[in-house]
């Protein structure tokens, strides 16, 4: 068995599992690891590198899927023969072309990061093997354009139990990420739509709808969400909203505002609400808030959700629940679109949920994120003299709003950067056409950091923003 001494950059740009994967792949391509060489077990390598076993497992899984190594039952992992294998050489970069980093980022407070260190990779691998062995011929055939019935049935049951969504499995369409589903939705709704979108917002949705020719109206928010008077003035026929936890402001829409939006949608034919329920699983105070779709009586709400936040970004499985009217349009005009998610992935995910693994993992992650959330909020108490704190209680980030009207977001971001912290200004989530009238606000995400990194990072932000002379 070959020993592997892999240089790991803990705070590097690439995830640790990517560094492991790239290192082993390079060793195989260059011949340092030869056909038949046995690799260390995931346990042995994780202990040697002092990283999580699941991290090594992710790297090995990628090498397995690309054919660089093979797994021999009860023996271990071995390097495969490379003869005839296609691989892409990375172009050499001249040293003089490399630009030095302005500042090393030690603590990335990204609001989009998730913690994958606790993902039950061994369970996922076991289910994957079972699916491949039991349904080998079936899953290699072209499946249902909406997604495999088994997965859609499972999602239907999950949504009814946990989000109160009322639907049949026929109404669910599975896609590879929200981007694909929103583009498909644009085809279903048809041309000439005028879309109202919250501002600030999830800019990828804004760009997707803009790219398919929709006229966009940016609707300002108040403490309850999208302002209905401004929505009426926009003459929009469709509204994109995130009522359970608005991104990036963290606003949770109360039932009164939800009913106002439903009333608006019910006033005229061809009005719809797109409910993006991207991270409703993570709520730390009070009872879960039912989805807007669950109180929709006339089929005006299009419900969109994803497993990217609750499981892992690489899963890339999202789903959309169409009202009956739009389902009929889909069947008539769009059913020729093939499913964009591998049937293997769909079957594995369905069994992961049916077997109770998803629920257990979700409960574990809620507890993990709640601990990080509470720690962050406790550490941020020292900032309350100069900042207001919003968005706590749900999601994976909080907002700090400067009480000083003369402070700019650029100053806050730049000072944080000098201490090795990366924070995100709220203005970067605004639609360009809107008036910039908010006080300096930054997003502080915590999911991708360890508790120790959160403590150290907040201490660095304290030096950056609260002390008279920054280090």
mmCIF file with all atom_site columns, C-alpha atoms in Angstrom, residues 87-211:
data_model
loop_
_atom_site.group_PDB
_atom_site.id
_atom_site.type_symbol
_atom_site.label_atom_id
_atom_site.label_alt_id
_atom_site.label_comp_id
_atom_site.label_asym_id
_atom_site.label_entity_id
_atom_site.label_seq_id
_atom_site.pdbx_PDB_ins_code
_atom_site.Cartn_x
_atom_site.Cartn_y
_atom_site.Cartn_z
_atom_site.occupancy
_atom_site.B_iso_or_equiv
_atom_site.pdbx_formal_charge
_atom_site.auth_seq_id
_atom_site.auth_comp_id
_atom_site.auth_asym_id
_atom_site.auth_atom_id
_atom_site.pdbx_PDB_model_num
ATOM 1   C CA . UNK A 1 87  ? -8.188  13.144 -19.682 1.00 0.00 ? 87  UNK A CA 1
ATOM 2   C CA . UNK A 1 88  ? -7.737  16.852 -20.175 1.00 0.00 ? 88  UNK A CA 1
ATOM 3   C CA . UNK A 1 89  ? -4.379  18.400 -19.510 1.00 0.00 ? 89  UNK A CA 1
ATOM 4   C CA . UNK A 1 90  ? -4.506  21.720 -17.726 1.00 0.00 ? 90  UNK A CA 1
ATOM 5   C CA . UNK A 1 91  ? -2.593  24.438 -19.595 1.00 0.00 ? 91  UNK A CA 1
ATOM 6   C CA . UNK A 1 92  ? 0.539   25.625 -17.886 1.00 0.00 ? 92  UNK A CA 1
ATOM 7   C CA . UNK A 1 93  ? 0.332   29.075 -16.390 1.00 0.00 ? 93  UNK A CA 1
ATOM 8   C CA . UNK A 1 94  ? 3.400   31.256 -16.572 1.00 0.00 ? 94  UNK A CA 1
ATOM 9   C CA . UNK A 1 95  ? 4.566   32.464 -13.213 1.00 0.00 ? 95  UNK A CA 1
ATOM 10  C CA . UNK A 1 96  ? 4.544   36.076 -14.305 1.00 0.00 ? 96  UNK A CA 1
ATOM 11  C CA . UNK A 1 97  ? 0.845   35.788 -15.211 1.00 0.00 ? 97  UNK A CA 1
ATOM 12  C CA . UNK A 1 98  ? -0.174  34.835 -11.702 1.00 0.00 ? 98  UNK A CA 1
ATOM 13  C CA . UNK A 1 99  ? -1.438  37.737 -9.666  1.00 0.00 ? 99  UNK A CA 1
ATOM 14  C CA . UNK A 1 100 ? -0.859  37.689 -5.936  1.00 0.00 ? 100 UNK A CA 1
ATOM 15  C CA . UNK A 1 101 ? -3.936  37.717 -3.730  1.00 0.00 ? 101 UNK A CA 1
ATOM 16  C CA . UNK A 1 102 ? -4.682  41.110 -2.296  1.00 0.00 ? 102 UNK A CA 1
ATOM 17  C CA . UNK A 1 103 ? -5.404  39.630 1.093   1.00 0.00 ? 103 UNK A CA 1
ATOM 18  C CA . UNK A 1 104 ? -5.540  36.069 2.358   1.00 0.00 ? 104 UNK A CA 1
ATOM 19  C CA . UNK A 1 105 ? -9.053  35.086 3.375   1.00 0.00 ? 105 UNK A CA 1
ATOM 20  C CA . UNK A 1 106 ? -8.966  33.097 6.594   1.00 0.00 ? 106 UNK A CA 1
ATOM 21  C CA . UNK A 1 107 ? -12.630 33.393 7.542   1.00 0.00 ? 107 UNK A CA 1
ATOM 22  C CA . UNK A 1 108 ? -15.162 33.381 4.726   1.00 0.00 ? 108 UNK A CA 1
ATOM 23  C CA . UNK A 1 109 ? -18.550 34.362 6.158   1.00 0.00 ? 109 UNK A CA 1
ATOM 24  C CA . UNK A 1 110 ? -20.354 33.288 2.998   1.00 0.00 ? 110 UNK A CA 1
ATOM 25  C CA . UNK A 1 111 ? -24.171 33.191 3.298   1.00 0.00 ? 111 UNK A CA 1
ATOM 26  C CA . UNK A 1 112 ? -24.265 30.474 0.636   1.00 0.00 ? 112 UNK A CA 1
ATOM 27  C CA . UNK A 1 113 ? -21.943 27.958 2.284   1.00 0.00 ? 113 UNK A CA 1
ATOM 28  C CA . UNK A 1 114 ? -23.118 24.764 3.972   1.00 0.00 ? 114 UNK A CA 1
ATOM 29  C CA . UNK A 1 115 ? -21.417 22.311 6.324   1.00 0.00 ? 115 UNK A CA 1
ATOM 30  C CA . UNK A 1 116 ? -20.877 18.938 4.599   1.00 0.00 ? 116 UNK A CA 1
ATOM 31  C CA . UNK A 1 117 ? -18.510 17.514 7.224   1.00 0.00 ? 117 UNK A CA 1
ATOM 32  C CA . UNK A 1 118 ? -21.297 15.473 8.833   1.00 0.00 ? 118 UNK A CA 1
ATOM 33  C CA . UNK A 1 119 ? -22.789 14.117 5.628   1.00 0.00 ? 119 UNK A CA 1
ATOM 34  C CA . UNK A 1 120 ? -23.369 10.321 5.981   1.00 0.00 ? 120 UNK A CA 1
ATOM 35  C CA . UNK A 1 121 ? -21.227 9.389  3.009   1.00 0.00 ? 121 UNK A CA 1
ATOM 36  C CA . UNK A 1 122 ? -21.076 5.719  3.954   1.00 0.00 ? 122 UNK A CA 1
ATOM 37  C CA . UNK A 1 123 ? -24.885 5.529  3.894   1.00 0.00 ? 123 UNK A CA 1
ATOM 38  C CA . UNK A 1 124 ? -25.010 7.335  0.547   1.00 0.00 ? 124 UNK A CA 1
ATOM 39  C CA . UNK A 1 125 ? -22.418 4.955  -0.906  1.00 0.00 ? 125 UNK A CA 1
ATOM 40  C CA . UNK A 1 126 ? -24.288 1.916  0.393   1.00 0.00 ? 126 UNK A CA 1
ATOM 41  C CA . UNK A 1 127 ? -27.569 3.084  -1.155  1.00 0.00 ? 127 UNK A CA 1
ATOM 42  C CA . UNK A 1 128 ? -25.760 3.901  -4.398  1.00 0.00 ? 128 UNK A CA 1
ATOM 43  C CA . UNK A 1 129 ? -24.391 0.347  -4.618  1.00 0.00 ? 129 UNK A CA 1
ATOM 44  C CA . UNK A 1 130 ? -27.799 -1.143 -3.850  1.00 0.00 ? 130 UNK A CA 1
ATOM 45  C CA . UNK A 1 131 ? -29.493 0.962  -6.508  1.00 0.00 ? 131 UNK A CA 1
ATOM 46  C CA . UNK A 1 132 ? -26.910 0.006  -9.118  1.00 0.00 ? 132 UNK A CA 1
ATOM 47  C CA . UNK A 1 133 ? -27.114 -3.697 -8.297  1.00 0.00 ? 133 UNK A CA 1
ATOM 48  C CA . UNK A 1 134 ? -30.903 -3.963 -7.991  1.00 0.00 ? 134 UNK A CA 1
ATOM 49  C CA . UNK A 1 135 ? -32.022 -1.662 -10.799 1.00 0.00 ? 135 UNK A CA 1
ATOM 50  C CA . UNK A 1 136 ? -29.094 -1.853 -13.189 1.00 0.00 ? 136 UNK A CA 1
ATOM 51  C CA . UNK A 1 137 ? -30.984 -2.172 -16.477 1.00 0.00 ? 137 UNK A CA 1
ATOM 52  C CA . UNK A 1 138 ? -33.890 0.061  -15.530 1.00 0.00 ? 138 UNK A CA 1
ATOM 53  C CA . UNK A 1 139 ? -31.951 3.139  -14.457 1.00 0.00 ? 139 UNK A CA 1
ATOM 54  C CA . UNK A 1 140 ? -29.840 3.159  -17.622 1.00 0.00 ? 140 UNK A CA 1
ATOM 55  C CA . UNK A 1 141 ? -32.929 3.794  -19.727 1.00 0.00 ? 141 UNK A CA 1
ATOM 56  C CA . UNK A 1 142 ? -34.445 7.208  -20.409 1.00 0.00 ? 142 UNK A CA 1
ATOM 57  C CA . UNK A 1 143 ? -36.855 8.014  -17.607 1.00 0.00 ? 143 UNK A CA 1
ATOM 58  C CA . UNK A 1 144 ? -39.928 10.160 -17.128 1.00 0.00 ? 144 UNK A CA 1
ATOM 59  C CA . UNK A 1 145 ? -39.354 13.797 -18.215 1.00 0.00 ? 145 UNK A CA 1
ATOM 60  C CA . UNK A 1 146 ? -40.803 15.013 -14.912 1.00 0.00 ? 146 UNK A CA 1
ATOM 61  C CA . UNK A 1 147 ? -38.465 12.797 -12.902 1.00 0.00 ? 147 UNK A CA 1
ATOM 62  C CA . UNK A 1 148 ? -38.772 9.238  -11.646 1.00 0.00 ? 148 UNK A CA 1
ATOM 63  C CA . UNK A 1 149 ? -42.238 8.548  -10.190 1.00 0.00 ? 149 UNK A CA 1
ATOM 64  C CA . UNK A 1 150 ? -40.694 7.027  -7.059  1.00 0.00 ? 150 UNK A CA 1
ATOM 65  C CA . UNK A 1 151 ? -38.768 10.190 -6.237  1.00 0.00 ? 151 UNK A CA 1
ATOM 66  C CA . UNK A 1 152 ? -41.706 12.463 -7.062  1.00 0.00 ? 152 UNK A CA 1
ATOM 67  C CA . UNK A 1 153 ? -43.961 10.364 -4.830  1.00 0.00 ? 153 UNK A CA 1
ATOM 68  C CA . UNK A 1 154 ? -41.418 10.596 -2.014  1.00 0.00 ? 154 UNK A CA 1
ATOM 69  C CA . UNK A 1 155 ? -41.059 14.377 -2.445  1.00 0.00 ? 155 UNK A CA 1
ATOM 70  C CA . UNK A 1 156 ? -44.849 14.698 -2.451  1.00 0.00 ? 156 UNK A CA 1
ATOM 71  C CA . UNK A 1 157 ? -45.109 12.903 0.886   1.00 0.00 ? 157 UNK A CA 1
ATOM 72  C CA . UNK A 1 158 ? -42.223 14.919 2.359   1.00 0.00 ? 158 UNK A CA 1
ATOM 73  C CA . UNK A 1 159 ? -43.698 18.269 1.294   1.00 0.00 ? 159 UNK A CA 1
ATOM 74  C CA . UNK A 1 160 ? -47.113 17.401 2.691   1.00 0.00 ? 160 UNK A CA 1
ATOM 75  C CA . UNK A 1 161 ? -45.671 16.308 6.046   1.00 0.00 ? 161 UNK A CA 1
ATOM 76  C CA . UNK A 1 162 ? -43.115 19.053 6.586   1.00 0.00 ? 162 UNK A CA 1
ATOM 77  C CA . UNK A 1 163 ? -44.322 22.044 4.551   1.00 0.00 ? 163 UNK A CA 1
ATOM 78  C CA . UNK A 1 164 ? -48.071 21.491 4.294   1.00 0.00 ? 164 UNK A CA 1
ATOM 79  C CA . UNK A 1 165 ? -47.885 21.526 0.494   1.00 0.00 ? 165 UNK A CA 1
ATOM 80  C CA . UNK A 1 166 ? -50.976 20.100 -1.158  1.00 0.00 ? 166 UNK A CA 1
ATOM 81  C CA . UNK A 1 167 ? -50.203 18.327 -4.400  1.00 0.00 ? 167 UNK A CA 1
ATOM 82  C CA . UNK A 1 168 ? -50.183 15.088 -6.339  1.00 0.00 ? 168 UNK A CA 1
ATOM 83  C CA . UNK A 1 169 ? -46.995 13.509 -7.585  1.00 0.00 ? 169 UNK A CA 1
ATOM 84  C CA . UNK A 1 170 ? -48.080 14.333 -11.156 1.00 0.00 ? 170 UNK A CA 1
ATOM 85  C CA . UNK A 1 171 ? -47.701 18.039 -10.336 1.00 0.00 ? 171 UNK A CA 1
ATOM 86  C CA . UNK A 1 172 ? -44.035 17.694 -9.348  1.00 0.00 ? 172 UNK A CA 1
ATOM 87  C CA . UNK A 1 173 ? -41.182 18.252 -11.794 1.00 0.00 ? 173 UNK A CA 1
ATOM 88  C CA . UNK A 1 174 ? -37.639 17.347 -10.760 1.00 0.00 ? 174 UNK A CA 1
ATOM 89  C CA . UNK A 1 175 ? -34.705 19.287 -12.187 1.00 0.00 ? 175 UNK A CA 1
ATOM 90  C CA . UNK A 1 176 ? -30.963 19.779 -11.799 1.00 0.00 ? 176 UNK A CA 1
ATOM 91  C CA . UNK A 1 177 ? -31.048 22.898 -9.659  1.00 0.00 ? 177 UNK A CA 1
ATOM 92  C CA . UNK A 1 178 ? -33.386 25.870 -9.428  1.00 0.00 ? 178 UNK A CA 1
ATOM 93  C CA . UNK A 1 179 ? -31.785 27.518 -12.457 1.00 0.00 ? 179 UNK A CA 1
ATOM 94  C CA . UNK A 1 180 ? -33.058 24.800 -14.790 1.00 0.00 ? 180 UNK A CA 1
ATOM 95  C CA . UNK A 1 181 ? -36.526 24.802 -13.230 1.00 0.00 ? 181 UNK A CA 1
ATOM 96  C CA . UNK A 1 182 ? -36.884 28.584 -13.473 1.00 0.00 ? 182 UNK A CA 1
ATOM 97  C CA . UNK A 1 183 ? -35.884 28.485 -17.149 1.00 0.00 ? 183 UNK A CA 1
ATOM 98  C CA . UNK A 1 184 ? -38.382 25.681 -17.740 1.00 0.00 ? 184 UNK A CA 1
ATOM 99  C CA . UNK A 1 185 ? -41.013 27.673 -15.882 1.00 0.00 ? 185 UNK A CA 1
ATOM 100 C CA . UNK A 1 186 ? -40.373 30.579 -18.234 1.00 0.00 ? 186 UNK A CA 1
ATOM 101 C CA . UNK A 1 187 ? -41.236 28.314 -21.163 1.00 0.00 ? 187 UNK A CA 1
ATOM 102 C CA . UNK A 1 188 ? -44.379 27.053 -19.408 1.00 0.00 ? 188 UNK A CA 1
ATOM 103 C CA . UNK A 1 189 ? -45.637 30.544 -18.540 1.00 0.00 ? 189 UNK A CA 1
ATOM 104 C CA . UNK A 1 190 ? -44.887 31.795 -22.023 1.00 0.00 ? 190 UNK A CA 1
ATOM 105 C CA . UNK A 1 191 ? -43.484 34.985 -23.512 1.00 0.00 ? 191 UNK A CA 1
ATOM 106 C CA . UNK A 1 192 ? -44.431 38.533 -22.684 1.00 0.00 ? 192 UNK A CA 1
ATOM 107 C CA . UNK A 1 193 ? -44.602 38.149 -18.922 1.00 0.00 ? 193 UNK A CA 1
ATOM 108 C CA . UNK A 1 194 ? -43.942 41.045 -16.581 1.00 0.00 ? 194 UNK A CA 1
ATOM 109 C CA . UNK A 1 195 ? -42.301 39.823 -13.402 1.00 0.00 ? 195 UNK A CA 1
ATOM 110 C CA . UNK A 1 196 ? -42.177 41.546 -10.039 1.00 0.00 ? 196 UNK A CA 1
ATOM 111 C CA . UNK A 1 197 ? -39.221 40.514 -7.923  1.00 0.00 ? 197 UNK A CA 1
ATOM 112 C CA . UNK A 1 198 ? -38.181 41.407 -4.380  1.00 0.00 ? 198 UNK A CA 1
ATOM 113 C CA . UNK A 1 199 ? -35.344 43.858 -4.026  1.00 0.00 ? 199 UNK A CA 1
ATOM 114 C CA . UNK A 1 200 ? -32.752 42.962 -2.819  1.00 0.00 ? 200 UNK A CA 1
ATOM 115 C CA . UNK A 1 201 ? -33.083 39.393 -4.009  1.00 0.00 ? 201 UNK A CA 1
ATOM 116 C CA . UNK A 1 202 ? -31.537 36.158 -5.249  1.00 0.00 ? 202 UNK A CA 1
ATOM 117 C CA . UNK A 1 203 ? -29.864 37.678 -8.294  1.00 0.00 ? 203 UNK A CA 1
ATOM 118 C CA . UNK A 1 204 ? -29.577 34.428 -10.251 1.00 0.00 ? 204 UNK A CA 1
ATOM 119 C CA . UNK A 1 205 ? -33.377 34.315 -10.484 1.00 0.00 ? 205 UNK A CA 1
ATOM 120 C CA . UNK A 1 206 ? -33.401 37.918 -11.674 1.00 0.00 ? 206 UNK A CA 1
ATOM 121 C CA . UNK A 1 207 ? -30.796 37.187 -14.344 1.00 0.00 ? 207 UNK A CA 1
ATOM 122 C CA . UNK A 1 208 ? -32.538 34.013 -15.509 1.00 0.00 ? 208 UNK A CA 1
ATOM 123 C CA . UNK A 1 209 ? -35.891 35.727 -16.009 1.00 0.00 ? 209 UNK A CA 1
ATOM 124 C CA . UNK A 1 210 ? -34.178 38.696 -17.659 1.00 0.00 ? 210 UNK A CA 1
ATOM 125 C CA . UNK A 1 211 ? -32.356 36.373 -20.051 1.00 0.00 ? 211 UNK A CA 1
#
